[in-house]
Short mmCIF file of C-alpha atoms and ligand atoms in Angstrom, two decimals:
data_model
loop_
_atom_site.label_atom_id
_atom_site.label_comp_id
_atom_site.label_asym_id
_atom_site.label_seq_id
_atom_site.Cartn_x
_atom_site.Cartn_y
_atom_site.Cartn_z
CA MET A 119 50.52 -110.68 -73.39
CA ASN A 120 47.94 -110.35 -70.65
CA LYS A 121 44.33 -109.95 -71.55
CA LEU A 122 43.12 -106.52 -70.43
CA TYR A 123 40.11 -105.38 -68.42
CA TYR A 124 38.43 -102.00 -68.18
CA ILE A 125 35.90 -101.23 -65.45
CA GLU A 126 33.74 -98.12 -65.39
CA THR A 127 32.06 -97.42 -62.06
CA PHE A 128 28.96 -95.27 -61.63
CA GLY A 129 27.44 -94.27 -58.29
CA CYS A 130 28.48 -94.56 -54.68
CA GLN A 131 31.41 -95.89 -52.63
CA MET A 132 29.66 -99.22 -52.33
CA ASN A 133 29.98 -99.57 -56.10
CA VAL A 134 33.58 -98.35 -56.08
CA HIS A 135 34.41 -101.15 -53.67
CA GLU A 136 32.36 -103.70 -55.59
CA SER A 137 34.37 -102.79 -58.68
CA GLU A 138 37.49 -103.65 -56.67
CA LYS A 139 35.96 -107.09 -56.10
CA ILE A 140 35.22 -107.45 -59.82
CA ALA A 141 38.83 -106.44 -60.51
CA GLY A 142 39.95 -109.10 -58.00
CA ILE A 143 38.08 -111.79 -59.95
CA LEU A 144 39.50 -110.60 -63.28
CA VAL A 145 43.08 -110.35 -62.00
CA ASN A 146 42.70 -113.90 -60.76
CA LEU A 147 41.66 -114.92 -64.26
CA GLY A 148 44.88 -113.41 -65.61
CA TYR A 149 43.57 -110.05 -66.81
CA ALA A 150 45.48 -106.80 -66.26
CA GLU A 151 43.94 -103.35 -65.92
CA THR A 152 43.78 -100.81 -68.73
CA SER A 153 42.41 -97.29 -68.64
CA ASP A 154 41.73 -97.44 -72.38
CA ARG A 155 38.40 -99.04 -73.23
CA ALA A 156 39.41 -99.60 -76.82
CA GLN A 157 42.27 -101.89 -75.71
CA ALA A 158 40.20 -103.95 -73.29
CA ASN A 159 39.28 -107.60 -73.88
CA ILE A 160 36.59 -107.31 -71.25
CA ILE A 161 34.63 -104.16 -70.44
CA VAL A 162 32.57 -104.02 -67.24
CA PHE A 163 30.07 -101.30 -66.41
CA ASN A 164 29.13 -101.22 -62.73
CA THR A 165 25.88 -99.27 -62.80
CA CYS A 166 23.79 -97.02 -60.55
CA CYS A 167 20.09 -96.16 -60.68
CA ILE A 168 19.68 -93.83 -57.71
CA ARG A 169 18.57 -90.96 -59.95
CA ASP A 170 17.32 -90.65 -63.50
CA THR A 171 20.43 -88.66 -64.49
CA ALA A 172 22.67 -91.62 -63.55
CA GLU A 173 20.54 -93.99 -65.55
CA LYS A 174 20.43 -91.79 -68.68
CA LYS A 175 24.20 -91.35 -68.59
CA ILE A 176 24.77 -95.08 -68.31
CA PHE A 177 22.43 -95.84 -71.21
CA GLY A 178 24.43 -93.38 -73.32
CA ASN A 179 27.68 -94.98 -72.25
CA ILE A 180 26.54 -98.54 -72.98
CA GLY A 181 25.44 -97.37 -76.43
CA GLU A 182 28.99 -96.20 -77.12
CA LEU A 183 30.29 -99.75 -76.64
CA LYS A 184 28.55 -100.97 -79.79
CA ILE A 185 31.33 -99.72 -82.02
CA LEU A 186 34.04 -101.31 -79.86
CA LYS A 187 32.24 -104.62 -80.04
CA LYS A 188 32.02 -104.29 -83.82
CA ILE A 189 35.78 -103.75 -84.06
CA ASP A 190 36.51 -106.82 -81.91
CA LYS A 191 33.72 -109.38 -81.65
CA SER A 192 35.63 -111.45 -79.09
CA ARG A 193 35.45 -108.59 -76.60
CA ILE A 194 33.29 -109.41 -73.58
CA ILE A 195 30.82 -106.73 -72.45
CA VAL A 196 29.47 -107.05 -68.92
CA ILE A 197 26.83 -104.93 -67.20
CA VAL A 198 26.49 -105.32 -63.43
CA GLY A 199 25.10 -103.47 -60.44
CA CYS A 200 21.99 -101.67 -59.28
CA MET A 201 20.49 -100.78 -62.64
CA THR A 202 20.30 -104.42 -63.75
CA GLN A 203 18.36 -105.29 -60.64
CA GLN A 204 15.38 -103.00 -61.36
CA ASP A 205 12.16 -104.67 -62.38
CA GLY A 206 12.46 -105.77 -66.02
CA MET A 207 15.62 -103.74 -66.62
CA ALA A 208 17.95 -106.66 -67.42
CA GLU A 209 15.63 -107.60 -70.30
CA VAL A 210 15.49 -103.96 -71.46
CA ILE A 211 19.30 -103.79 -71.52
CA ALA A 212 19.51 -107.14 -73.32
CA THR A 213 17.06 -106.01 -76.01
CA LYS A 214 18.29 -102.46 -76.45
CA PHE A 215 21.95 -103.45 -76.49
CA PRO A 216 22.20 -106.89 -78.12
CA PHE A 217 26.01 -106.70 -78.06
CA VAL A 218 26.06 -107.00 -74.23
CA ASP A 219 27.28 -110.50 -73.25
CA ILE A 220 26.73 -110.82 -69.51
CA ILE A 221 24.30 -109.07 -67.15
CA LEU A 222 24.77 -109.68 -63.42
CA GLY A 223 22.65 -108.42 -60.52
CA THR A 224 24.03 -106.80 -57.36
CA SER A 225 24.29 -110.10 -55.49
CA ASN A 226 25.77 -112.13 -58.33
CA ILE A 227 29.04 -110.36 -58.98
CA HIS A 228 30.92 -113.28 -57.42
CA LEU A 229 29.64 -115.45 -60.30
CA LEU A 230 31.59 -113.45 -62.87
CA LYS A 231 34.36 -116.06 -63.29
CA GLU A 232 31.96 -118.91 -63.96
CA LYS A 233 29.83 -116.73 -66.26
CA ILE A 234 32.86 -115.77 -68.35
CA GLU A 235 33.74 -119.46 -68.69
CA GLU A 236 30.13 -120.29 -69.57
CA LEU A 237 30.16 -117.53 -72.18
CA GLU A 238 33.26 -119.00 -73.87
CA LEU A 239 31.42 -122.34 -74.18
CA ARG A 240 28.26 -120.69 -75.44
CA ARG A 241 30.20 -118.77 -78.04
CA GLN A 242 31.57 -122.01 -79.44
CA ARG A 243 27.97 -123.14 -79.79
CA LYS A 244 26.87 -119.72 -81.04
CA ARG A 245 24.42 -119.30 -78.17
CA GLY A 246 23.47 -115.91 -76.78
CA LYS A 247 24.07 -113.80 -73.75
CA ILE A 248 23.90 -114.63 -70.04
CA ILE A 249 21.59 -112.92 -67.58
CA SER A 250 21.93 -113.74 -63.89
CA ILE A 251 19.86 -111.78 -61.39
CA ASP A 252 19.05 -112.90 -57.86
CA ASN A 253 15.67 -111.51 -56.84
CA THR A 254 15.51 -113.06 -53.39
CA GLU A 255 15.11 -110.58 -50.56
CA LYS A 256 18.13 -111.72 -48.59
CA PRO A 257 20.77 -113.07 -50.92
CA GLU A 258 23.66 -114.83 -49.22
CA VAL A 259 26.62 -112.73 -48.03
CA ILE A 260 29.57 -113.74 -50.19
CA GLU A 261 32.93 -113.83 -48.44
CA ASN A 262 35.29 -115.54 -50.83
CA VAL A 263 36.03 -112.70 -53.24
CA THR A 264 39.31 -110.90 -52.60
CA PRO A 265 39.19 -107.31 -53.82
CA TYR A 266 41.96 -105.88 -55.95
CA ARG A 267 42.31 -102.63 -54.02
CA THR A 268 42.95 -99.47 -55.99
CA SER A 269 42.61 -96.69 -53.45
CA TYR A 270 45.69 -96.98 -51.20
CA PRO A 271 46.12 -95.59 -48.53
CA ASN A 272 42.34 -95.94 -48.18
CA ALA A 273 40.59 -99.28 -47.98
CA TRP A 274 36.85 -99.91 -48.10
CA VAL A 275 35.36 -102.60 -45.90
CA ASN A 276 31.72 -103.71 -46.20
CA ILE A 277 30.08 -104.33 -42.88
CA MET A 278 26.59 -104.94 -44.26
CA TYR A 279 24.59 -105.08 -47.44
CA GLY A 280 21.04 -104.00 -48.28
CA CYS A 281 18.57 -101.72 -46.57
CA ASN A 282 15.31 -102.16 -44.65
CA ASN A 283 14.25 -98.55 -44.47
CA PHE A 284 12.23 -97.93 -47.62
CA CYS A 285 12.56 -94.18 -47.64
CA ALA A 286 9.73 -93.21 -49.98
CA TYR A 287 12.03 -91.80 -52.69
CA CYS A 288 14.70 -94.50 -52.67
CA ILE A 289 15.27 -97.41 -55.04
CA VAL A 290 18.07 -98.98 -52.96
CA PRO A 291 15.95 -101.42 -50.91
CA TYR A 292 14.44 -102.71 -54.17
CA VAL A 293 17.77 -103.31 -55.89
CA ARG A 294 19.91 -104.40 -52.95
CA GLY A 295 17.49 -106.41 -50.83
CA ARG A 296 17.14 -106.50 -47.04
CA GLU A 297 19.89 -105.88 -44.51
CA ARG A 298 22.52 -108.60 -44.18
CA SER A 299 25.35 -107.98 -41.72
CA ARG A 300 28.72 -109.62 -42.09
CA GLU A 301 30.14 -111.62 -39.22
CA PRO A 302 31.92 -109.29 -36.78
CA GLU A 303 35.01 -111.54 -36.60
CA LEU A 304 35.45 -111.38 -40.38
CA ILE A 305 35.18 -107.59 -40.40
CA ILE A 306 37.65 -107.23 -37.53
CA GLU A 307 40.08 -109.63 -39.19
CA GLU A 308 39.81 -107.78 -42.49
CA VAL A 309 40.49 -104.41 -40.85
CA ARG A 310 43.35 -105.85 -38.80
CA SER A 311 45.06 -107.32 -41.85
CA LEU A 312 44.55 -104.14 -43.89
CA VAL A 313 46.20 -102.08 -41.14
CA LYS A 314 49.00 -104.62 -40.97
CA ALA A 315 49.42 -104.38 -44.73
CA GLY A 316 49.94 -100.62 -44.41
CA TYR A 317 46.51 -99.17 -45.21
CA LYS A 318 46.07 -95.95 -43.24
CA GLU A 319 42.40 -95.22 -43.66
CA ILE A 320 39.64 -97.77 -43.37
CA THR A 321 36.11 -96.81 -44.38
CA LEU A 322 33.34 -99.09 -43.17
CA LEU A 323 30.52 -99.29 -45.69
CA GLY A 324 26.84 -99.97 -45.25
CA GLN A 325 23.60 -98.37 -46.40
CA ASN A 326 22.81 -97.73 -42.75
CA VAL A 327 25.80 -98.64 -40.59
CA ASP A 328 23.97 -97.86 -37.34
CA SER A 329 21.65 -100.81 -37.83
CA TYR A 330 24.57 -103.20 -38.28
CA GLY A 331 23.78 -106.49 -36.55
CA SER A 332 20.00 -106.08 -36.36
CA ASP A 333 19.66 -109.24 -38.47
CA ARG A 334 22.11 -111.21 -36.35
CA THR A 335 21.43 -113.48 -33.39
CA ASP A 336 24.79 -113.04 -31.64
CA GLY A 337 23.97 -109.63 -30.16
CA ALA A 338 26.47 -107.81 -32.38
CA ASN A 339 25.61 -104.20 -33.14
CA PHE A 340 27.46 -101.17 -34.48
CA TYR A 341 28.62 -100.12 -31.02
CA THR A 342 30.01 -103.56 -30.12
CA LEU A 343 31.69 -103.77 -33.52
CA LEU A 344 33.36 -100.39 -32.97
CA THR A 345 34.52 -101.36 -29.47
CA LYS A 346 36.34 -104.33 -31.01
CA LEU A 347 37.78 -102.26 -33.86
CA LYS A 348 39.02 -99.80 -31.23
CA GLU A 349 41.38 -102.49 -29.93
CA ILE A 350 43.26 -102.79 -33.23
CA GLU A 351 46.74 -101.43 -32.76
CA GLY A 352 48.61 -99.12 -35.10
CA LYS A 353 48.09 -95.62 -36.39
CA PHE A 354 45.26 -95.54 -38.86
CA ARG A 355 42.01 -93.70 -39.41
CA LEU A 356 38.60 -95.25 -39.32
CA ARG A 357 35.61 -93.67 -41.04
CA PHE A 358 32.21 -95.10 -41.82
CA MET A 359 29.22 -94.34 -43.96
CA THR A 360 26.30 -93.92 -44.00
CA SER A 361 24.74 -93.07 -40.63
CA HIS A 362 20.98 -92.74 -40.28
CA PRO A 363 19.59 -90.05 -37.95
CA LYS A 364 16.91 -92.41 -36.67
CA ASP A 365 19.55 -94.89 -35.43
CA LEU A 366 22.77 -93.03 -34.57
CA SER A 367 23.22 -93.33 -30.81
CA GLU A 368 24.88 -91.23 -28.14
CA GLU A 369 27.07 -94.17 -27.09
CA VAL A 370 28.44 -94.47 -30.63
CA ILE A 371 29.09 -90.71 -30.76
CA LYS A 372 30.92 -90.90 -27.40
CA LEU A 373 33.00 -93.86 -28.54
CA ILE A 374 34.06 -92.04 -31.70
CA ALA A 375 35.00 -88.99 -29.63
CA GLU A 376 37.18 -90.97 -27.21
CA THR A 377 38.94 -93.15 -29.79
CA PRO A 378 41.91 -91.43 -31.44
CA ASN A 379 41.81 -93.71 -34.51
CA PHE A 380 38.13 -92.95 -35.20
CA CYS A 381 37.77 -89.82 -37.32
CA ASN A 382 35.82 -86.85 -36.04
CA ASN A 383 33.77 -86.92 -39.18
CA ILE A 384 30.15 -87.99 -39.54
CA HIS A 385 28.11 -88.13 -42.70
CA LEU A 386 24.55 -87.76 -41.43
CA PRO A 387 22.12 -87.24 -44.32
CA VAL A 388 19.16 -85.13 -43.28
CA GLN A 389 17.40 -85.16 -46.69
CA ALA A 390 14.95 -82.40 -45.70
CA GLY A 391 14.42 -79.86 -42.93
CA SER A 392 10.63 -79.91 -42.78
CA ASN A 393 8.87 -82.35 -40.48
CA ALA A 394 6.02 -82.80 -42.95
CA VAL A 395 8.46 -83.75 -45.72
CA LEU A 396 10.51 -86.02 -43.44
CA LYS A 397 7.30 -87.82 -42.54
CA ALA A 398 6.24 -88.17 -46.16
CA MET A 399 9.74 -89.47 -46.94
CA ASN A 400 9.32 -92.14 -44.25
CA ARG A 401 12.57 -91.08 -42.61
CA LYS A 402 11.31 -91.87 -39.08
CA TYR A 403 12.87 -88.84 -37.33
CA ASP A 404 12.00 -85.18 -37.09
CA ARG A 405 14.11 -82.05 -37.20
CA GLU A 406 14.12 -81.87 -33.39
CA ARG A 407 15.76 -85.31 -33.19
CA TYR A 408 18.23 -84.22 -35.86
CA PHE A 409 19.18 -81.07 -33.94
CA TYR A 410 19.58 -83.19 -30.79
CA LEU A 411 22.06 -85.41 -32.65
CA ILE A 412 24.00 -82.43 -33.96
CA ASP A 413 24.18 -80.95 -30.45
CA THR A 414 25.32 -84.30 -29.05
CA ILE A 415 28.01 -84.68 -31.71
CA ARG A 416 29.26 -81.14 -31.05
CA LYS A 417 29.15 -81.69 -27.27
CA TYR A 418 31.61 -84.59 -27.52
CA MET A 419 33.48 -83.44 -30.65
CA PRO A 420 33.36 -79.68 -31.09
CA ASP A 421 35.51 -79.90 -34.25
CA CYS A 422 33.60 -82.75 -35.88
CA GLY A 423 33.20 -82.41 -39.63
CA ILE A 424 29.52 -83.03 -40.26
CA THR A 425 28.31 -83.58 -43.81
CA SER A 426 24.91 -84.35 -45.29
CA ASP A 427 22.80 -85.36 -48.26
CA ILE A 428 19.93 -82.98 -48.92
CA MET A 429 17.15 -83.29 -51.43
CA VAL A 430 14.82 -80.66 -52.86
CA GLY A 431 11.55 -81.07 -54.70
CA PHE A 432 10.17 -84.13 -52.96
CA PRO A 433 6.45 -84.48 -53.84
CA GLY A 434 4.37 -82.03 -51.80
CA GLU A 435 7.35 -79.89 -50.70
CA THR A 436 6.04 -76.33 -50.34
CA GLU A 437 8.09 -73.15 -50.31
CA GLU A 438 7.61 -73.13 -46.54
CA ASP A 439 8.95 -76.68 -46.27
CA PHE A 440 11.93 -75.66 -48.34
CA GLN A 441 12.50 -72.66 -46.04
CA ASP A 442 12.70 -75.19 -43.19
CA THR A 443 15.48 -76.97 -45.08
CA LEU A 444 17.36 -73.70 -45.56
CA ASP A 445 16.86 -72.89 -41.88
CA LEU A 446 18.20 -76.30 -40.83
CA VAL A 447 21.23 -75.91 -43.07
CA ARG A 448 21.92 -72.46 -41.57
CA ARG A 449 21.66 -73.84 -38.05
CA VAL A 450 23.70 -77.01 -38.54
CA GLN A 451 26.57 -75.40 -40.50
CA TYR A 452 27.66 -78.45 -42.51
CA HIS A 453 31.27 -78.65 -43.64
CA ASN A 454 29.87 -79.92 -46.89
CA ALA A 455 26.58 -81.16 -48.30
CA PHE A 456 25.66 -83.24 -51.34
CA THR A 457 22.55 -81.70 -52.81
CA PHE A 458 20.10 -83.48 -55.08
CA ILE A 459 16.99 -82.75 -57.07
CA TYR A 460 14.41 -85.39 -56.22
CA SER A 461 14.10 -87.83 -59.09
CA PRO A 462 11.09 -90.19 -59.27
CA ARG A 463 12.17 -93.86 -59.27
CA LYS A 464 9.78 -96.41 -60.69
CA GLY A 465 8.39 -98.77 -58.05
CA THR A 466 8.97 -96.42 -55.08
CA VAL A 467 6.13 -94.91 -53.05
CA ALA A 468 7.00 -91.31 -53.92
CA ALA A 469 6.96 -91.95 -57.66
CA LYS A 470 3.18 -92.36 -57.42
CA MET A 471 2.67 -89.03 -55.63
CA GLU A 472 1.91 -85.76 -57.38
CA GLN A 473 5.19 -84.34 -58.66
CA ILE A 474 6.53 -80.80 -58.39
CA PRO A 475 7.40 -78.90 -61.61
CA TYR A 476 11.06 -79.17 -62.56
CA ALA A 477 11.50 -75.37 -62.69
CA ILE A 478 10.64 -75.13 -58.99
CA LYS A 479 13.09 -77.90 -58.12
CA LYS A 480 15.82 -76.16 -60.15
CA ASP A 481 15.19 -72.87 -58.41
CA ARG A 482 15.28 -74.49 -54.98
CA ILE A 483 18.48 -76.39 -55.57
CA SER A 484 20.33 -73.30 -56.73
CA ARG A 485 19.25 -71.43 -53.60
CA LEU A 486 20.31 -74.36 -51.43
CA ILE A 487 23.69 -74.69 -53.16
CA ALA A 488 24.32 -70.94 -52.83
CA LEU A 489 23.64 -71.11 -49.09
CA GLN A 490 25.82 -74.18 -48.52
CA ASN A 491 28.65 -72.69 -50.60
CA GLN A 492 28.56 -69.62 -48.40
CA ILE A 493 28.73 -71.78 -45.26
CA THR A 494 31.56 -73.96 -46.62
CA LEU A 495 33.46 -70.80 -47.52
CA THR A 496 33.05 -69.30 -44.03
CA LEU A 497 34.02 -72.57 -42.31
CA SER A 498 37.02 -72.92 -44.62
CA GLU A 499 38.24 -69.46 -43.58
CA ALA A 500 38.44 -70.74 -40.00
CA PHE A 501 41.07 -73.31 -41.09
CA VAL A 502 43.48 -70.66 -42.39
CA GLY A 503 46.54 -70.30 -40.12
CA LYS A 504 45.94 -73.62 -38.37
CA VAL A 505 48.23 -76.66 -38.50
CA LYS A 506 46.37 -79.91 -39.17
CA GLU A 507 47.46 -83.51 -39.42
CA VAL A 508 46.75 -84.70 -42.95
CA LEU A 509 46.95 -88.18 -44.41
CA VAL A 510 48.59 -87.86 -47.82
CA GLU A 511 46.19 -89.63 -50.15
CA ASP A 512 47.03 -88.72 -53.71
CA ALA A 513 49.30 -86.82 -56.07
CA PRO A 514 47.04 -85.30 -58.72
CA LYS A 515 50.02 -83.57 -60.41
CA GLU A 516 53.82 -83.51 -60.28
CA ASN A 517 54.85 -82.12 -56.88
CA LEU A 518 51.21 -81.59 -55.83
CA LEU A 519 49.73 -83.67 -53.04
CA CYS A 520 46.32 -83.83 -51.46
CA GLY A 521 44.88 -85.44 -48.40
CA ARG A 522 42.32 -84.99 -45.70
CA THR A 523 42.23 -83.78 -42.15
CA ASP A 524 40.74 -85.97 -39.44
CA CYS A 525 37.45 -84.08 -39.86
CA GLY A 526 37.42 -84.88 -43.58
CA ARG A 527 38.48 -81.57 -45.19
CA LEU A 528 40.54 -81.89 -48.35
CA VAL A 529 43.85 -79.98 -48.33
CA ASN A 530 46.27 -79.39 -51.24
CA PHE A 531 49.99 -78.86 -50.70
CA SER A 532 53.27 -79.41 -52.47
CA GLY A 533 55.47 -82.45 -51.90
CA ASP A 534 56.76 -85.64 -53.44
CA LYS A 535 54.41 -88.52 -54.20
CA SER A 536 56.59 -90.83 -52.07
CA LEU A 537 54.71 -89.26 -49.14
CA ILE A 538 51.44 -90.93 -50.14
CA GLY A 539 50.25 -92.99 -47.17
CA GLN A 540 52.04 -90.88 -44.58
CA PHE A 541 50.65 -88.53 -41.97
CA VAL A 542 52.09 -85.02 -42.27
CA ASN A 543 51.41 -81.73 -40.53
CA VAL A 544 50.14 -79.09 -42.90
CA ARG A 545 49.80 -75.39 -42.14
CA ILE A 546 46.76 -74.13 -43.99
CA ASP A 547 47.69 -70.90 -45.75
CA LYS A 548 44.76 -70.08 -47.95
CA ASN A 549 41.24 -70.88 -48.82
CA LYS A 550 40.74 -70.63 -52.57
CA ALA A 551 37.16 -71.17 -53.76
CA SER A 552 36.56 -73.35 -50.67
CA ALA A 553 39.59 -75.56 -51.40
CA LEU A 554 42.25 -75.45 -48.69
CA TRP A 555 45.90 -74.96 -49.64
CA GLY A 556 48.91 -75.25 -47.33
CA GLU A 557 52.51 -76.25 -46.73
CA ILE A 558 54.01 -79.19 -44.89
CA VAL A 559 55.58 -78.05 -41.60
CA ASN A 560 57.69 -79.94 -39.07
CA GLU A 561 55.61 -79.42 -35.96
N1 5AD B 169 16.20 -88.64 -56.07
C1 5AD B 169 17.19 -87.81 -55.68
N2 5AD B 169 18.10 -88.11 -54.77
C2 5AD B 169 18.04 -89.35 -54.21
N3 5AD B 169 18.80 -89.93 -53.27
C3 5AD B 169 18.31 -91.17 -53.06
N4 5AD B 169 17.23 -91.40 -53.84
C4 5AD B 169 17.05 -90.26 -54.57
C5 5AD B 169 16.10 -89.88 -55.54
N5 5AD B 169 15.11 -90.67 -55.93
C6 5AD B 169 19.90 -89.26 -52.58
C7 5AD B 169 19.70 -89.24 -51.08
C8 5AD B 169 20.71 -90.24 -50.59
C9 5AD B 169 21.80 -90.09 -51.62
C10 5AD B 169 22.76 -91.22 -51.68
O1 5AD B 169 21.10 -89.97 -52.83
O2 5AD B 169 20.01 -87.95 -50.62
O3 5AD B 169 21.16 -89.97 -49.28
FE1 SF4 B 170 17.76 -95.39 -49.44
FE2 SF4 B 170 16.75 -94.63 -47.06
FE3 SF4 B 170 17.97 -97.03 -47.31
FE4 SF4 B 170 19.43 -94.78 -47.41
S1 SF4 B 170 18.25 -95.49 -45.64
S2 SF4 B 170 19.59 -96.55 -48.82
S3 SF4 B 170 18.03 -93.36 -48.44
S4 SF4 B 170 16.07 -96.38 -48.31
#
């Protein structure tokens, strides 16, 4: 019988895709997937540390593994990802959870095979765990790991790793190093072969896709990359995340608008609506620039689905600053927004600033969520009665399908799961608690 692996992923799409790479390594070693931790011979936690809530949850979850390890001492427990890369954290994990066998940093996932083999040898000699963290600023881009993809008809494709921006609240540049862009030819080849293999939606991933190529000497940038991806034949959708308002350009917006395969969907995190807060956050744009971008997007793509990340309670945020955020949200009319309470991260600039009481943050986030819910509801109403092309992505239940429109809205409808991966026309019939429901039509 195959040995079994179980991977639990915390955090963003970048991590979801990295877990696919970990799965690729394990499948190569002869492991098969299980969704039951208790059955697994190897358990991998791919961690996140973007907010304190993520970290607390992961600590709780690692703690739960102790009992599983006790039941089967040969089980291998692996902790990887952002959390391990924080200053001193690998040692904290190793001490607090002595049953953990392997700890790998964000740039060392590709070493998993050799570390598992090393562990087997160490076990024979009764030697302890393995910690492998690369603290260099620009770790090498690893190309020889083939992901075991789990999200058909969607496929994730990294275009770059790391971040140079050092937004004052953000831990990412500390745990993922500086920007490293992949070679354009390798990205194009990967997308081409995914489309050929039948994937219908490609999502390009990078912490700041607009600065793709800035570390390269061949003149490649996000625009030139997109112009090459535009040439790939076949019907598929291309999305990308995340765009940064300081870098998104009009030529990229125009190119998206004129390319049928590029989705009219832009995730453009604003974080805050007040210029004072944006400055303190080190975001390097102001609300005027942000409004200019929104106007430009809408000029070329009136139906573009625009989404955002918004934070409340950044140090120094006054009620007036927060009102600026509410005002911006009202003016932009996001299809959807991910809202966060600012969470101090050790080692970042903002963690040293004077913090705002939690009760104020709580109050602000509920007001922000109420406003955005209202907007999402109103925008959803506008879909009712329209026929939209939807890519069938999943079948959450028997005879129930879901998929997204080009602009990124999720739609539920009935149909057989054999339709997964196909484009269908769906007439939107109702908007129930901001979720769209419809029927497949032959138009
Ligand atoms: N606290 C709260 N939210 C954060 N984000 C990043 N760092 C923090 C933090 N310290 C949010 C930002 C980012 C999203 C991925 O997570 O909004 O865009
Ligand atoms: Fe974090 Fe800012 Fe980089 Fe995004 S751009 S990963 S928010 S530092």
